[in-house]
């Protein structure tokens, strides 16, 4: 099974763009062939992927942003989402 490592740095895949869609009230991921509508968790995670922050920093930022959520749950959600996003080809290692 693939796992994400805490020191790994991710960014959006080249040619892809994350943007807030006011009309939909959510983040969307735009790519040359279309668009992916993201849920709140996916949008929150992808906004942290700037090509400079490692996974541990992303988790830390999200834990600070959502202090009422269990820290272990945030960490697990981030790792699971990053695995899925990488398999979908949305993100890449720096």
PDB file of N, CA and C in Angstrom:
ATOM      1  N   UNK A   1       0.841  -1.185   0.000  1.00  0.00           N
ATOM      2  CA  UNK A   1       0.000   0.000   0.000  1.00  0.00           C
ATOM      3  C   UNK A   1       0.883   1.244   0.000  1.00  0.00           C
ATOM      4  N   UNK A   2       0.539   2.209  -0.842  1.00  0.00           N
ATOM      5  CA  UNK A   2       1.275   3.468  -0.883  1.00  0.00           C
ATOM      6  C   UNK A   2       0.916   4.303   0.334  1.00  0.00           C
ATOM      7  N   UNK A   3       1.879   5.053   0.822  1.00  0.00           N
ATOM      8  CA  UNK A   3       1.621   5.964   1.930  1.00  0.00           C
ATOM      9  C   UNK A   3       2.263   7.303   1.621  1.00  0.00           C
ATOM     10  N   UNK A   4       1.723   8.353   2.202  1.00  0.00           N
ATOM     11  CA  UNK A   4       2.349   9.658   2.075  1.00  0.00           C
ATOM     12  C   UNK A   4       3.295   9.816   3.240  1.00  0.00           C
ATOM     13  N   UNK A   5       4.412  10.450   2.999  1.00  0.00           N
ATOM     14  CA  UNK A   5       5.389  10.693   4.050  1.00  0.00           C
ATOM     15  C   UNK A   5       5.261  12.136   4.504  1.00  0.00           C
ATOM     16  N   UNK A   6       5.503  12.341   5.780  1.00  0.00           N
ATOM     17  CA  UNK A   6       5.297  13.672   6.346  1.00  0.00           C
ATOM     18  C   UNK A   6       6.229  14.723   5.747  1.00  0.00           C
ATOM     19  N   UNK A   7       7.377  14.316   5.221  1.00  0.00           N
ATOM     20  CA  UNK A   7       8.311  15.295   4.659  1.00  0.00           C
ATOM     21  C   UNK A   7       8.107  15.526   3.154  1.00  0.00           C
ATOM     22  N   UNK A   8       7.166  14.819   2.537  1.00  0.00           N
ATOM     23  CA  UNK A   8       6.896  14.976   1.120  1.00  0.00           C
ATOM     24  C   UNK A   8       6.214  16.318   0.860  1.00  0.00           C
ATOM     25  N   UNK A   9       6.606  16.965  -0.215  1.00  0.00           N
ATOM     26  CA  UNK A   9       6.013  18.240  -0.630  1.00  0.00           C
ATOM     27  C   UNK A   9       5.247  17.993  -1.924  1.00  0.00           C
ATOM     28  N   UNK A  10       4.007  18.463  -1.939  1.00  0.00           N
ATOM     29  CA  UNK A  10       3.154  18.317  -3.115  1.00  0.00           C
ATOM     30  C   UNK A  10       2.781  19.682  -3.677  1.00  0.00           C
ATOM     31  N   UNK A  11       2.395  19.675  -4.931  1.00  0.00           N
ATOM     32  CA  UNK A  11       1.823  20.845  -5.588  1.00  0.00           C
ATOM     33  C   UNK A  11       0.794  20.328  -6.583  1.00  0.00           C
ATOM     34  N   UNK A  12      -0.034  21.249  -7.063  1.00  0.00           N
ATOM     35  CA  UNK A  12      -0.971  20.864  -8.099  1.00  0.00           C
ATOM     36  C   UNK A  12      -0.208  20.454  -9.346  1.00  0.00           C
ATOM     37  N   UNK A  13      -0.760  19.534 -10.045  1.00  0.00           N
ATOM     38  CA  UNK A  13      -0.168  19.089 -11.307  1.00  0.00           C
ATOM     39  C   UNK A  13      -0.060  20.281 -12.265  1.00  0.00           C
ATOM     40  N   UNK A  14       0.979  20.314 -13.038  1.00  0.00           N
ATOM     41  CA  UNK A  14       1.188  21.383 -14.012  1.00  0.00           C
ATOM     42  C   UNK A  14      -0.030  21.475 -14.935  1.00  0.00           C
ATOM     43  N   UNK A  15      -0.508  22.706 -15.140  1.00  0.00           N
ATOM     44  CA  UNK A  15      -1.661  22.928 -15.989  1.00  0.00           C
ATOM     45  C   UNK A  15      -2.994  22.881 -15.256  1.00  0.00           C
ATOM     46  N   UNK A  16      -2.950  22.546 -13.963  1.00  0.00           N
ATOM     47  CA  UNK A  16      -4.170  22.492 -13.154  1.00  0.00           C
ATOM     48  C   UNK A  16      -4.212  23.720 -12.263  1.00  0.00           C
ATOM     49  N   UNK A  17      -5.439  24.171 -11.913  1.00  0.00           N
ATOM     50  CA  UNK A  17      -5.584  25.375 -11.105  1.00  0.00           C
ATOM     51  C   UNK A  17      -6.732  25.192 -10.126  1.00  0.00           C
ATOM     52  N   UNK A  18      -6.496  25.622  -8.898  1.00  0.00           N
ATOM     53  CA  UNK A  18      -7.516  25.602  -7.856  1.00  0.00           C
ATOM     54  C   UNK A  18      -8.122  26.996  -7.772  1.00  0.00           C
ATOM     55  N   UNK A  19      -9.440  27.073  -7.748  1.00  0.00           N
ATOM     56  CA  UNK A  19     -10.068  28.385  -7.600  1.00  0.00           C
ATOM     57  C   UNK A  19     -11.388  28.247  -6.840  1.00  0.00           C
ATOM     58  N   UNK A  20     -11.758  29.322  -6.170  1.00  0.00           N
ATOM     59  CA  UNK A  20     -13.021  29.401  -5.460  1.00  0.00           C
ATOM     60  C   UNK A  20     -14.101  29.812  -6.457  1.00  0.00           C
ATOM     61  N   UNK A  21     -15.167  29.051  -6.523  1.00  0.00           N
ATOM     62  CA  UNK A  21     -16.310  29.369  -7.372  1.00  0.00           C
ATOM     63  C   UNK A  21     -17.424  29.914  -6.497  1.00  0.00           C
ATOM     64  N   UNK A  22     -17.592  31.216  -6.530  1.00  0.00           N
ATOM     65  CA  UNK A  22     -18.597  31.873  -5.680  1.00  0.00           C
ATOM     66  C   UNK A  22     -19.998  31.342  -5.955  1.00  0.00           C
ATOM     67  N   UNK A  23     -20.334  31.150  -7.216  1.00  0.00           N
ATOM     68  CA  UNK A  23     -21.675  30.690  -7.575  1.00  0.00           C
ATOM     69  C   UNK A  23     -21.984  29.308  -6.998  1.00  0.00           C
ATOM     70  N   UNK A  24     -20.950  28.471  -6.869  1.00  0.00           N
ATOM     71  CA  UNK A  24     -21.139  27.121  -6.336  1.00  0.00           C
ATOM     72  C   UNK A  24     -20.841  27.051  -4.843  1.00  0.00           C
ATOM     73  N   UNK A  25     -20.214  28.078  -4.317  1.00  0.00           N
ATOM     74  CA  UNK A  25     -19.872  28.094  -2.901  1.00  0.00           C
ATOM     75  C   UNK A  25     -18.861  27.035  -2.519  1.00  0.00           C
ATOM     76  N   UNK A  26     -17.931  26.769  -3.436  1.00  0.00           N
ATOM     77  CA  UNK A  26     -16.920  25.745  -3.179  1.00  0.00           C
ATOM     78  C   UNK A  26     -15.704  25.947  -4.074  1.00  0.00           C
ATOM     79  N   UNK A  27     -14.620  25.265  -3.683  1.00  0.00           N
ATOM     80  CA  UNK A  27     -13.435  25.249  -4.526  1.00  0.00           C
ATOM     81  C   UNK A  27     -13.661  24.265  -5.670  1.00  0.00           C
ATOM     82  N   UNK A  28     -13.045  24.593  -6.794  1.00  0.00           N
ATOM     83  CA  UNK A  28     -13.038  23.680  -7.934  1.00  0.00           C
ATOM     84  C   UNK A  28     -11.608  23.551  -8.420  1.00  0.00           C
ATOM     85  N   UNK A  29     -11.339  22.435  -9.022  1.00  0.00           N
ATOM     86  CA  UNK A  29     -10.037  22.169  -9.602  1.00  0.00           C
ATOM     87  C   UNK A  29     -10.229  22.192 -11.113  1.00  0.00           C
ATOM     88  N   UNK A  30      -9.573  23.146 -11.766  1.00  0.00           N
ATOM     89  CA  UNK A  30      -9.700  23.299 -13.210  1.00  0.00           C
ATOM     90  C   UNK A  30      -8.511  22.657 -13.910  1.00  0.00           C
ATOM     91  N   UNK A  31      -8.792  21.959 -14.981  1.00  0.00           N
ATOM     92  CA  UNK A  31      -7.746  21.342 -15.783  1.00  0.00           C
ATOM     93  C   UNK A  31      -8.153  21.472 -17.247  1.00  0.00           C
ATOM     94  N   UNK A  32      -7.239  21.250 -18.183  1.00  0.00           N
ATOM     95  CA  UNK A  32      -7.541  21.535 -19.587  1.00  0.00           C
ATOM     96  C   UNK A  32      -8.820  20.882 -20.124  1.00  0.00           C
ATOM     97  N   UNK A  33      -9.158  19.700 -19.654  1.00  0.00           N
ATOM     98  CA  UNK A  33     -10.320  18.995 -20.192  1.00  0.00           C
ATOM     99  C   UNK A  33     -11.591  19.214 -19.381  1.00  0.00           C
ATOM    100  N   UNK A  34     -11.518  19.933 -18.258  1.00  0.00           N
ATOM    101  CA  UNK A  34     -12.724  20.075 -17.468  1.00  0.00           C
ATOM    102  C   UNK A  34     -12.514  20.665 -16.093  1.00  0.00           C
ATOM    103  N   UNK A  35     -13.375  20.220 -15.168  1.00  0.00           N
ATOM    104  CA  UNK A  35     -13.394  20.779 -13.829  1.00  0.00           C
ATOM    105  C   UNK A  35     -13.827  19.688 -12.847  1.00  0.00           C
ATOM    106  N   UNK A  36     -13.240  19.735 -11.645  1.00  0.00           N
ATOM    107  CA  UNK A  36     -13.632  18.849 -10.554  1.00  0.00           C
ATOM    108  C   UNK A  36     -14.193  19.728  -9.448  1.00  0.00           C
ATOM    109  N   UNK A  37     -15.431  19.450  -9.017  1.00  0.00           N
ATOM    110  CA  UNK A  37     -15.998  20.156  -7.869  1.00  0.00           C
ATOM    111  C   UNK A  37     -15.503  19.463  -6.610  1.00  0.00           C
ATOM    112  N   UNK A  38     -14.987  20.246  -5.680  1.00  0.00           N
ATOM    113  CA  UNK A  38     -14.376  19.696  -4.478  1.00  0.00           C
ATOM    114  C   UNK A  38     -15.274  19.886  -3.264  1.00  0.00           C
ATOM    115  N   UNK A  39     -15.219  18.924  -2.343  1.00  0.00           N
ATOM    116  CA  UNK A  39     -15.915  19.132  -1.080  1.00  0.00           C
ATOM    117  C   UNK A  39     -15.058  20.044  -0.208  1.00  0.00           C
ATOM    118  N   UNK A  40     -15.603  20.451   0.941  1.00  0.00           N
ATOM    119  CA  UNK A  40     -14.898  21.406   1.802  1.00  0.00           C
ATOM    120  C   UNK A  40     -13.532  20.897   2.250  1.00  0.00           C
ATOM    121  N   UNK A  41     -13.452  19.622   2.605  1.00  0.00           N
ATOM    122  CA  UNK A  41     -12.177  19.060   3.074  1.00  0.00           C
ATOM    123  C   UNK A  41     -11.120  19.075   1.979  1.00  0.00           C
ATOM    124  N   UNK A  42     -11.498  18.641   0.790  1.00  0.00           N
ATOM    125  CA  UNK A  42     -10.552  18.624  -0.330  1.00  0.00           C
ATOM    126  C   UNK A  42     -10.068  20.032  -0.654  1.00  0.00           C
ATOM    127  N   UNK A  43     -10.990  20.990  -0.660  1.00  0.00           N
ATOM    128  CA  UNK A  43     -10.610  22.373  -0.922  1.00  0.00           C
ATOM    129  C   UNK A  43      -9.649  22.906   0.120  1.00  0.00           C
ATOM    130  N   UNK A  44      -9.933  22.604   1.395  1.00  0.00           N
ATOM    131  CA  UNK A  44      -9.058  23.074   2.479  1.00  0.00           C
ATOM    132  C   UNK A  44      -7.658  22.490   2.346  1.00  0.00           C
ATOM    133  N   UNK A  45      -7.570  21.226   2.005  1.00  0.00           N
ATOM    134  CA  UNK A  45      -6.256  20.578   1.867  1.00  0.00           C
ATOM    135  C   UNK A  45      -5.515  21.147   0.661  1.00  0.00           C
ATOM    136  N   UNK A  46      -6.185  21.227  -0.481  1.00  0.00           N
ATOM    137  CA  UNK A  46      -5.503  21.694  -1.694  1.00  0.00           C
ATOM    138  C   UNK A  46      -5.044  23.137  -1.584  1.00  0.00           C
ATOM    139  N   UNK A  47      -5.744  23.967  -0.816  1.00  0.00           N
ATOM    140  CA  UNK A  47      -5.280  25.350  -0.655  1.00  0.00           C
ATOM    141  C   UNK A  47      -3.943  25.405   0.064  1.00  0.00           C
ATOM    142  N   UNK A  48      -3.588  24.361   0.793  1.00  0.00           N
ATOM    143  CA  UNK A  48      -2.323  24.313   1.531  1.00  0.00           C
ATOM    144  C   UNK A  48      -1.150  23.840   0.678  1.00  0.00           C
ATOM    145  N   UNK A  49      -1.433  23.244  -0.469  1.00  0.00           N
ATOM    146  CA  UNK A  49      -0.367  22.678  -1.303  1.00  0.00           C
ATOM    147  C   UNK A  49       0.215  23.765  -2.199  1.00  0.00           C
ATOM    148  N   UNK A  50       1.253  24.400  -1.711  1.00  0.00           N
ATOM    149  CA  UNK A  50       1.860  25.512  -2.435  1.00  0.00           C
ATOM    150  C   UNK A  50       3.213  25.158  -3.055  1.00  0.00           C
ATOM    151  N   UNK A  51       3.601  23.907  -2.964  1.00  0.00           N
ATOM    152  CA  UNK A  51       4.896  23.504  -3.501  1.00  0.00           C
ATOM    153  C   UNK A  51       6.050  23.773  -2.557  1.00  0.00           C
ATOM    154  N   UNK A  52       5.752  24.324  -1.368  1.00  0.00           N
ATOM    155  CA  UNK A  52       6.780  24.602  -0.365  1.00  0.00           C
ATOM    156  C   UNK A  52       6.530  23.871   0.950  1.00  0.00           C
ATOM    157  N   UNK A  53       5.266  23.646   1.270  1.00  0.00           N
ATOM    158  CA  UNK A  53       4.907  23.011   2.541  1.00  0.00           C
ATOM    159  C   UNK A  53       4.949  21.500   2.417  1.00  0.00           C
ATOM    160  N   UNK A  54       5.574  20.859   3.404  1.00  0.00           N
ATOM    161  CA  UNK A  54       5.534  19.407   3.427  1.00  0.00           C
ATOM    162  C   UNK A  54       4.225  18.952   4.071  1.00  0.00           C
ATOM    163  N   UNK A  55       3.951  17.662   4.018  1.00  0.00           N
ATOM    164  CA  UNK A  55       2.698  17.111   4.530  1.00  0.00           C
ATOM    165  C   UNK A  55       2.524  17.442   6.005  1.00  0.00           C
ATOM    166  N   UNK A  56       3.582  17.352   6.797  1.00  0.00           N
ATOM    167  CA  UNK A  56       3.485  17.659   8.227  1.00  0.00           C
ATOM    168  C   UNK A  56       3.039  19.109   8.451  1.00  0.00           C
ATOM    169  N   UNK A  57       3.537  20.024   7.657  1.00  0.00           N
ATOM    170  CA  UNK A  57       3.153  21.428   7.779  1.00  0.00           C
ATOM    171  C   UNK A  57       1.711  21.638   7.353  1.00  0.00           C
ATOM    172  N   UNK A  58       1.295  20.962   6.298  1.00  0.00           N
ATOM    173  CA  UNK A  58      -0.101  21.035   5.854  1.00  0.00           C
ATOM    174  C   UNK A  58      -1.022  20.582   6.978  1.00  0.00           C
ATOM    175  N   UNK A  59      -0.693  19.447   7.578  1.00  0.00           N
ATOM    176  CA  UNK A  59      -1.502  18.922   8.687  1.00  0.00           C
ATOM    177  C   UNK A  59      -1.536  19.933   9.828  1.00  0.00           C
ATOM    178  N   UNK A  60      -0.398  20.485  10.188  1.00  0.00           N
ATOM    179  CA  UNK A  60      -0.314  21.451  11.279  1.00  0.00           C
ATOM    180  C   UNK A  60      -1.174  22.679  11.003  1.00  0.00           C
ATOM    181  N   UNK A  61      -1.116  23.193   9.785  1.00  0.00           N
ATOM    182  CA  UNK A  61      -1.918  24.367   9.417  1.00  0.00           C
ATOM    183  C   UNK A  61      -3.411  24.057   9.511  1.00  0.00           C
ATOM    184  N   UNK A  62      -3.810  22.887   9.049  1.00  0.00           N
ATOM    185  CA  UNK A  62      -5.222  22.514   9.097  1.00  0.00           C
ATOM    186  C   UNK A  62      -5.688  22.288  10.530  1.00  0.00           C
ATOM    187  N   UNK A  63      -4.821  21.724  11.365  1.00  0.00           N
ATOM    188  CA  UNK A  63      -5.178  21.551  12.775  1.00  0.00           C
ATOM    189  C   UNK A  63      -5.384  22.900  13.450  1.00  0.00           C
ATOM    190  N   UNK A  64      -4.584  23.902  13.083  1.00  0.00           N
ATOM    191  CA  UNK A  64      -4.753  25.241  13.636  1.00  0.00           C
ATOM    192  C   UNK A  64      -6.020  25.909  13.082  1.00  0.00           C
ATOM    193  N   UNK A  65      -6.329  25.641  11.817  1.00  0.00           N
ATOM    194  CA  UNK A  65      -7.500  26.228  11.180  1.00  0.00           C
ATOM    195  C   UNK A  65      -8.805  25.626  11.712  1.00  0.00           C
ATOM    196  N   UNK A  66      -8.750  24.347  12.100  1.00  0.00           N
ATOM    197  CA  UNK A  66      -9.929  23.634  12.582  1.00  0.00           C
ATOM    198  C   UNK A  66      -9.647  23.029  13.958  1.00  0.00           C
ATOM    199  N   UNK A  67      -9.506  23.878  14.978  1.00  0.00           N
ATOM    200  CA  UNK A  67      -9.092  23.398  16.310  1.00  0.00           C
ATOM    201  C   UNK A  67     -10.100  22.470  16.988  1.00  0.00           C
ATOM    202  N   UNK A  68     -11.354  22.501  16.570  1.00  0.00           N
ATOM    203  CA  UNK A  68     -12.357  21.635  17.192  1.00  0.00           C
ATOM    204  C   UNK A  68     -12.350  20.221  16.639  1.00  0.00           C
ATOM    205  N   UNK A  69     -11.702  20.019  15.500  1.00  0.00           N
ATOM    206  CA  UNK A  69     -11.621  18.680  14.907  1.00  0.00           C
ATOM    207  C   UNK A  69     -10.491  17.894  15.568  1.00  0.00           C
ATOM    208  N   UNK A  70     -10.692  16.603  15.782  1.00  0.00           N
ATOM    209  CA  UNK A  70      -9.623  15.787  16.377  1.00  0.00           C
ATOM    210  C   UNK A  70      -8.364  15.794  15.493  1.00  0.00           C
ATOM    211  N   UNK A  71      -7.230  16.061  16.106  1.00  0.00           N
ATOM    212  CA  UNK A  71      -5.968  16.169  15.361  1.00  0.00           C
ATOM    213  C   UNK A  71      -5.668  14.898  14.577  1.00  0.00           C
ATOM    214  N   UNK A  72      -5.905  13.739  15.177  1.00  0.00           N
ATOM    215  CA  UNK A  72      -5.621  12.473  14.498  1.00  0.00           C
ATOM    216  C   UNK A  72      -6.514  12.300  13.279  1.00  0.00           C
ATOM    217  N   UNK A  73      -7.745  12.769  13.359  1.00  0.00           N
ATOM    218  CA  UNK A  73      -8.660  12.653  12.224  1.00  0.00           C
ATOM    219  C   UNK A  73      -8.204  13.536  11.073  1.00  0.00           C
ATOM    220  N   UNK A  74      -7.751  14.737  11.388  1.00  0.00           N
ATOM    221  CA  UNK A  74      -7.237  15.626  10.340  1.00  0.00           C
ATOM    222  C   UNK A  74      -6.036  14.990   9.664  1.00  0.00           C
ATOM    223  N   UNK A  75      -5.120  14.487  10.455  1.00  0.00           N
ATOM    224  CA  UNK A  75      -3.927  13.862   9.883  1.00  0.00           C
ATOM    225  C   UNK A  75      -4.292  12.690   8.975  1.00  0.00           C
ATOM    226  N   UNK A  76      -5.199  11.851   9.417  1.00  0.00           N
ATOM    227  CA  UNK A  76      -5.617  10.709   8.611  1.00  0.00           C
ATOM    228  C   UNK A  76      -6.307  11.174   7.332  1.00  0.00           C
ATOM    229  N   UNK A  77      -7.194  12.156   7.446  1.00  0.00           N
ATOM    230  CA  UNK A  77      -7.892  12.674   6.268  1.00  0.00           C
ATOM    231  C   UNK A  77      -6.917  13.254   5.245  1.00  0.00           C
ATOM    232  N   UNK A  78      -5.926  13.992   5.714  1.00  0.00           N
ATOM    233  CA  UNK A  78      -4.940  14.577   4.807  1.00  0.00           C
ATOM    234  C   UNK A  78      -4.180  13.479   4.072  1.00  0.00           C
ATOM    235  N   UNK A  79      -3.687  12.493   4.806  1.00  0.00           N
ATOM    236  CA  UNK A  79      -2.924  11.419   4.170  1.00  0.00           C
ATOM    237  C   UNK A  79      -3.780  10.647   3.163  1.00  0.00           C
ATOM    238  N   UNK A  80      -5.017  10.328   3.533  1.00  0.00           N
ATOM    239  CA  UNK A  80      -5.895   9.591   2.623  1.00  0.00           C
ATOM    240  C   UNK A  80      -6.221  10.416   1.384  1.00  0.00           C
ATOM    241  N   UNK A  81      -6.505  11.707   1.584  1.00  0.00           N
ATOM    242  CA  UNK A  81      -6.814  12.557   0.442  1.00  0.00           C
ATOM    243  C   UNK A  81      -5.614  12.688  -0.491  1.00  0.00           C
ATOM    244  N   UNK A  82      -4.431  12.904   0.062  1.00  0.00           N
ATOM    245  CA  UNK A  82      -3.239  13.063  -0.778  1.00  0.00           C
ATOM    246  C   UNK A  82      -2.957  11.809  -1.592  1.00  0.00           C
ATOM    247  N   UNK A  83      -3.153  10.648  -0.985  1.00  0.00           N
ATOM    248  CA  UNK A  83      -2.989   9.404  -1.747  1.00  0.00           C
ATOM    249  C   UNK A  83      -3.961   9.347  -2.915  1.00  0.00           C
ATOM    250  N   UNK A  84      -5.212   9.664  -2.634  1.00  0.00           N
ATOM    251  CA  UNK A  84      -6.233   9.625  -3.673  1.00  0.00           C
ATOM    252  C   UNK A  84      -5.956  10.673  -4.750  1.00  0.00           C
ATOM    253  N   UNK A  85      -5.623  11.896  -4.335  1.00  0.00           N
ATOM    254  CA  UNK A  85      -5.354  12.969  -5.296  1.00  0.00           C
ATOM    255  C   UNK A  85      -4.157  12.632  -6.181  1.00  0.00           C
ATOM    256  N   UNK A  86      -3.136  12.019  -5.597  1.00  0.00           N
ATOM    257  CA  UNK A  86      -1.968  11.605  -6.395  1.00  0.00           C
ATOM    258  C   UNK A  86      -2.348  10.509  -7.370  1.00  0.00           C
ATOM    259  N   UNK A  87      -3.160   9.559  -6.930  1.00  0.00           N
ATOM    260  CA  UNK A  87      -3.594   8.480  -7.831  1.00  0.00           C
ATOM    261  C   UNK A  87      -4.478   9.021  -8.953  1.00  0.00           C
ATOM    262  N   UNK A  88      -5.265  10.054  -8.664  1.00  0.00           N
ATOM    263  CA  UNK A  88      -6.120  10.679  -9.675  1.00  0.00           C
ATOM    264  C   UNK A  88      -5.305  11.556 -10.636  1.00  0.00           C
ATOM    265  N   UNK A  89      -4.066  11.857 -10.267  1.00  0.00           N
ATOM    266  CA  UNK A  89      -3.220  12.704 -11.103  1.00  0.00           C
ATOM    267  C   UNK A  89      -3.429  14.190 -10.881  1.00  0.00           C
ATOM    268  N   UNK A  90      -4.080  14.567  -9.765  1.00  0.00           N
ATOM    269  CA  UNK A  90      -4.337  15.977  -9.474  1.00  0.00           C
ATOM    270  C   UNK A  90      -3.106  16.683  -8.940  1.00  0.00           C
ATOM    271  N   UNK A  91      -2.276  15.959  -8.205  1.00  0.00           N
ATOM    272  CA  UNK A  91      -1.102  16.549  -7.555  1.00  0.00           C
ATOM    273  C   UNK A  91       0.141  15.765  -7.924  1.00  0.00           C
ATOM    274  N   UNK A  92       1.295  16.391  -7.674  1.00  0.00           N
ATOM    275  CA  UNK A  92       2.570  15.726  -7.942  1.00  0.00           C
ATOM    276  C   UNK A  92       3.572  16.110  -6.874  1.00  0.00           C
ATOM    277  N   UNK A  93       4.586  15.257  -6.701  1.00  0.00           N
ATOM    278  CA  UNK A  93       5.684  15.575  -5.772  1.00  0.00           C
ATOM    279  C   UNK A  93       6.519  16.702  -6.339  1.00  0.00           C
ATOM    280  N   UNK A  94       7.050  17.516  -5.447  1.00  0.00           N
ATOM    281  CA  UNK A  94       7.961  18.574  -5.886  1.00  0.00           C
ATOM    282  C   UNK A  94       9.346  17.983  -6.006  1.00  0.00           C
TER     283      UNK A  94
END
